[in-house]
Amino acid sequence: MSTVRRAAAVLAAVSALAVLSACGPAEDGASAGSGGPATGPAKVVKSAKPAKSAAPVKPSGSPGKGATPSPDPDFDVFPCGTNDLTFTASLAEPTTGSYLLKITNKGTKACRALGHPVVTFGDLDGQATERGKAPGIEDAVRLAPGASAYAGLMGGAHDGTGKTVDTIAMTMNTESDLVQTPLKASTPGLYVSSAKNSVTPWVDNAEDALSL
């Protein structure tokens, strides 16, 4: 082989090697790990902001902040029975033979004087009839320890058919089967007529007791 032809062959080989070297790096950078063509720099996706947590919901009917539930102060105030009381009767109107009845709470807890007193006359049968409308349980007289309530026992007409008694006995309306010991009071010469004597409901003052 002549020198000219040998030089031409070497030149051709060098040129081919240069082409291969130039093409290799371009092909390697064309893909980004997946073998696909590059489409430019990837966009950075910002993460969404975390949602704000909702304020806690208070249970229905729960007391407000700082509030403490307070029970009804009268939730354990029961009707008064005779074991809780002292009892007196005093002549209020001699012309009509009416008596003022008074009860006083001798205990250490409050109680309620419900309705009308149940009044009987000595050894006679029957009892005084109810006069006037009594308040409901919630409005009944509340007797704190040492407090008093009053009722008026109206005398009967001297029609010649009745009898006189020197004592009366009283029990309380408790709207229950509570066993009570009758409380007695002196009522000298009280006339009990056949038309029945009447008694007012318990109230918190003597004046109203005699005017109902």
Short mmCIF file of C-alpha atoms in Angstrom, two decimals:
data_model
loop_
_atom_site.label_atom_id
_atom_site.label_comp_id
_atom_site.label_asym_id
_atom_site.label_seq_id
_atom_site.Cartn_x
_atom_site.Cartn_y
_atom_site.Cartn_z
CA MET A 1 0.00 0.00 0.00
CA SER A 2 1.29 3.37 -0.93
CA THR A 3 1.93 6.07 1.60
CA VAL A 4 -0.91 8.21 0.21
CA ARG A 5 -3.48 5.46 0.52
CA ARG A 6 -2.31 4.57 4.07
CA ALA A 7 -2.67 8.19 5.17
CA ALA A 8 -6.19 8.39 3.71
CA ALA A 9 -7.29 5.26 5.63
CA VAL A 10 -5.98 6.61 8.94
CA LEU A 11 -7.76 9.90 8.36
CA ALA A 12 -11.04 8.11 7.66
CA ALA A 13 -10.76 6.07 10.88
CA VAL A 14 -10.07 9.14 12.98
CA SER A 15 -13.05 10.96 11.50
CA ALA A 16 -15.42 8.03 12.27
CA LEU A 17 -14.18 7.86 15.87
CA ALA A 18 -14.79 11.60 16.30
CA VAL A 19 -18.39 11.25 15.05
CA LEU A 20 -19.13 8.42 17.51
CA SER A 21 -17.66 10.38 20.45
CA ALA A 22 -19.75 13.44 19.62
CA CYS A 23 -23.03 11.47 19.34
CA GLY A 24 -22.67 9.42 22.55
CA PRO A 25 -23.03 12.13 25.26
CA ALA A 26 -25.95 13.78 23.43
CA GLU A 27 -27.92 10.50 23.45
CA ASP A 28 -27.13 9.85 27.11
CA GLY A 29 -28.55 13.26 28.15
CA ALA A 30 -31.68 12.92 26.05
CA SER A 31 -33.52 10.93 28.74
CA ALA A 32 -34.11 11.56 32.43
CA GLY A 33 -34.09 8.11 33.93
CA SER A 34 -37.10 6.74 32.01
CA GLY A 35 -35.52 6.46 28.55
CA GLY A 36 -37.92 9.02 27.07
CA PRO A 37 -36.96 12.24 25.38
CA ALA A 38 -36.20 15.19 27.60
CA THR A 39 -38.90 17.85 27.69
CA GLY A 40 -37.06 20.54 29.62
CA PRO A 41 -36.59 21.04 33.35
CA ALA A 42 -39.25 19.50 35.60
CA LYS A 43 -41.63 21.88 37.36
CA VAL A 44 -41.50 21.94 41.16
CA VAL A 45 -44.98 21.30 42.62
CA LYS A 46 -45.53 23.05 45.93
CA SER A 47 -47.27 20.96 48.59
CA ALA A 48 -50.75 22.13 49.61
CA LYS A 49 -51.04 23.97 52.90
CA PRO A 50 -52.48 21.80 55.69
CA ALA A 51 -56.15 22.55 56.39
CA LYS A 52 -56.87 24.41 59.61
CA SER A 53 -58.40 22.21 62.29
CA ALA A 54 -62.01 23.01 63.25
CA ALA A 55 -62.75 24.48 66.65
CA PRO A 56 -63.97 21.89 69.15
CA VAL A 57 -67.78 21.64 69.39
CA LYS A 58 -69.21 21.84 72.85
CA PRO A 59 -71.72 19.14 73.70
CA SER A 60 -75.31 20.30 73.58
CA GLY A 61 -76.44 21.68 76.90
CA SER A 62 -72.96 21.80 78.41
CA PRO A 63 -72.20 24.77 80.70
CA GLY A 64 -70.10 27.59 79.28
CA LYS A 65 -66.44 28.13 80.07
CA GLY A 66 -65.90 28.60 83.75
CA ALA A 67 -69.51 27.73 84.64
CA THR A 68 -70.23 25.09 87.24
CA PRO A 69 -73.64 23.39 87.37
CA SER A 70 -75.56 24.32 90.51
CA PRO A 71 -78.33 22.03 91.69
CA ASP A 72 -81.74 23.39 92.64
CA PRO A 73 -81.32 24.51 96.26
CA ASP A 74 -84.79 23.12 97.04
CA PHE A 75 -84.29 19.74 95.36
CA ASP A 76 -84.30 17.95 98.73
CA VAL A 77 -86.98 20.06 100.50
CA PHE A 78 -89.74 17.59 101.36
CA PRO A 79 -93.26 18.23 102.69
CA CYS A 80 -93.45 18.91 106.43
CA GLY A 81 -94.75 16.12 108.65
CA THR A 82 -95.82 16.54 112.26
CA ASN A 83 -92.49 15.12 113.43
CA ASP A 84 -90.83 18.26 112.00
CA LEU A 85 -93.10 20.78 113.73
CA THR A 86 -94.49 22.37 116.84
CA PHE A 87 -98.17 23.41 116.80
CA THR A 88 -100.28 25.99 118.63
CA ALA A 89 -103.82 27.37 118.34
CA SER A 90 -104.85 30.77 119.71
CA LEU A 91 -108.27 32.39 119.80
CA ALA A 92 -108.28 35.12 117.16
CA GLU A 93 -111.90 36.34 117.01
CA PRO A 94 -114.01 35.57 120.09
CA THR A 95 -117.25 36.61 118.40
CA THR A 96 -116.88 34.02 115.66
CA GLY A 97 -114.85 31.50 117.63
CA SER A 98 -112.06 31.54 115.00
CA TYR A 99 -108.58 30.30 115.88
CA LEU A 100 -105.19 31.09 114.43
CA LEU A 101 -103.20 27.89 113.85
CA LYS A 102 -99.42 28.14 113.84
CA ILE A 103 -96.73 25.62 112.98
CA THR A 104 -92.97 26.12 113.43
CA ASN A 105 -90.17 24.07 111.93
CA LYS A 106 -88.23 22.63 114.85
CA GLY A 107 -85.84 20.63 112.68
CA THR A 108 -82.48 21.41 111.10
CA LYS A 109 -83.62 21.19 107.46
CA ALA A 110 -86.19 23.16 105.47
CA CYS A 111 -89.57 21.62 104.61
CA ARG A 112 -92.74 22.72 102.79
CA ALA A 113 -96.17 23.21 104.36
CA LEU A 114 -98.48 21.80 101.71
CA GLY A 115 -102.18 22.50 101.22
CA HIS A 116 -104.54 22.70 104.20
CA PRO A 117 -104.01 21.34 107.69
CA VAL A 118 -106.09 18.26 108.52
CA VAL A 119 -108.01 19.28 111.67
CA THR A 120 -110.17 17.02 113.83
CA PHE A 121 -112.19 18.01 116.91
CA GLY A 122 -111.63 16.16 120.16
CA ASP A 123 -113.50 12.87 120.12
CA LEU A 124 -116.01 14.01 117.48
CA ASP A 125 -116.16 12.34 114.09
CA GLY A 126 -115.20 14.22 110.95
CA GLN A 127 -112.79 17.05 110.25
CA ALA A 128 -112.75 20.69 109.21
CA THR A 129 -113.59 21.38 105.57
CA GLU A 130 -111.08 23.11 103.32
CA ARG A 131 -111.61 26.84 102.79
CA GLY A 132 -109.92 28.65 99.88
CA LYS A 133 -107.59 27.27 97.20
CA ALA A 134 -104.17 26.02 98.24
CA PRO A 135 -101.08 26.85 96.14
CA GLY A 136 -99.27 24.14 94.20
CA ILE A 137 -96.29 22.27 95.58
CA GLU A 138 -93.73 24.67 94.07
CA ASP A 139 -95.50 27.67 95.63
CA ALA A 140 -96.22 26.10 99.01
CA VAL A 141 -94.77 27.83 102.08
CA ARG A 142 -91.11 26.92 102.55
CA LEU A 143 -90.19 26.67 106.19
CA ALA A 144 -86.54 27.14 107.01
CA PRO A 145 -85.48 25.90 110.46
CA GLY A 146 -87.28 28.09 113.03
CA ALA A 147 -89.72 29.61 110.49
CA SER A 148 -93.52 29.49 110.89
CA ALA A 149 -96.66 29.16 108.77
CA TYR A 150 -100.28 29.99 109.65
CA ALA A 151 -103.82 28.85 108.92
CA GLY A 152 -107.23 30.08 110.09
CA LEU A 153 -109.76 27.74 111.70
CA MET A 154 -113.18 29.33 111.37
CA GLY A 155 -115.71 28.76 114.14
CA GLY A 156 -119.13 27.30 113.43
CA ALA A 157 -122.49 29.03 113.82
CA HIS A 158 -124.19 28.46 117.17
CA ASP A 159 -127.29 26.88 115.67
CA GLY A 160 -128.04 24.59 118.60
CA THR A 161 -127.12 21.44 116.67
CA GLY A 162 -123.39 21.39 117.37
CA LYS A 163 -121.10 20.65 120.29
CA THR A 164 -118.20 22.36 121.98
CA VAL A 165 -114.73 20.84 122.26
CA ASP A 166 -111.70 21.82 124.27
CA THR A 167 -109.00 20.41 122.01
CA ILE A 168 -108.23 19.88 118.38
CA ALA A 169 -105.69 17.64 116.65
CA MET A 170 -103.77 18.41 113.47
CA THR A 171 -101.82 16.44 110.88
CA MET A 172 -100.14 17.72 107.73
CA ASN A 173 -100.96 17.12 104.09
CA THR A 174 -97.83 15.42 102.75
CA GLU A 175 -99.33 13.91 99.56
CA SER A 176 -97.85 10.60 100.70
CA ASP A 177 -98.45 7.75 103.12
CA LEU A 178 -96.11 9.23 105.70
CA VAL A 179 -97.20 8.11 109.16
CA GLN A 180 -97.72 11.13 111.43
CA THR A 181 -98.46 11.58 115.10
CA PRO A 182 -101.30 14.11 115.46
CA LEU A 183 -100.32 17.34 117.21
CA LYS A 184 -102.86 18.60 119.77
CA ALA A 185 -103.72 22.13 120.86
CA SER A 186 -106.10 23.56 123.44
CA THR A 187 -109.26 25.29 122.11
CA PRO A 188 -111.52 25.93 125.14
CA GLY A 189 -115.20 26.20 124.18
CA LEU A 190 -114.68 25.79 120.41
CA TYR A 191 -118.11 25.30 118.88
CA VAL A 192 -118.29 22.62 116.21
CA SER A 193 -121.43 23.05 114.14
CA SER A 194 -123.24 20.52 112.01
CA ALA A 195 -122.46 22.74 109.00
CA LYS A 196 -118.78 21.98 109.56
CA ASN A 197 -116.04 24.34 110.58
CA SER A 198 -113.57 25.34 107.85
CA VAL A 199 -109.80 25.80 107.71
CA THR A 200 -107.67 27.86 105.31
CA PRO A 201 -104.46 26.68 103.59
CA TRP A 202 -101.07 27.36 105.15
CA VAL A 203 -99.73 30.87 104.41
CA ASP A 204 -96.66 32.77 105.56
CA ASN A 205 -98.43 35.44 107.66
CA ALA A 206 -101.20 35.52 110.27
CA GLU A 207 -103.23 38.32 108.66
CA ASP A 208 -103.81 36.40 105.44
CA ALA A 209 -104.62 33.24 107.36
CA LEU A 210 -107.63 34.89 108.99
CA SER A 211 -108.87 36.77 105.92
CA LEU A 212 -109.15 34.01 103.34
#
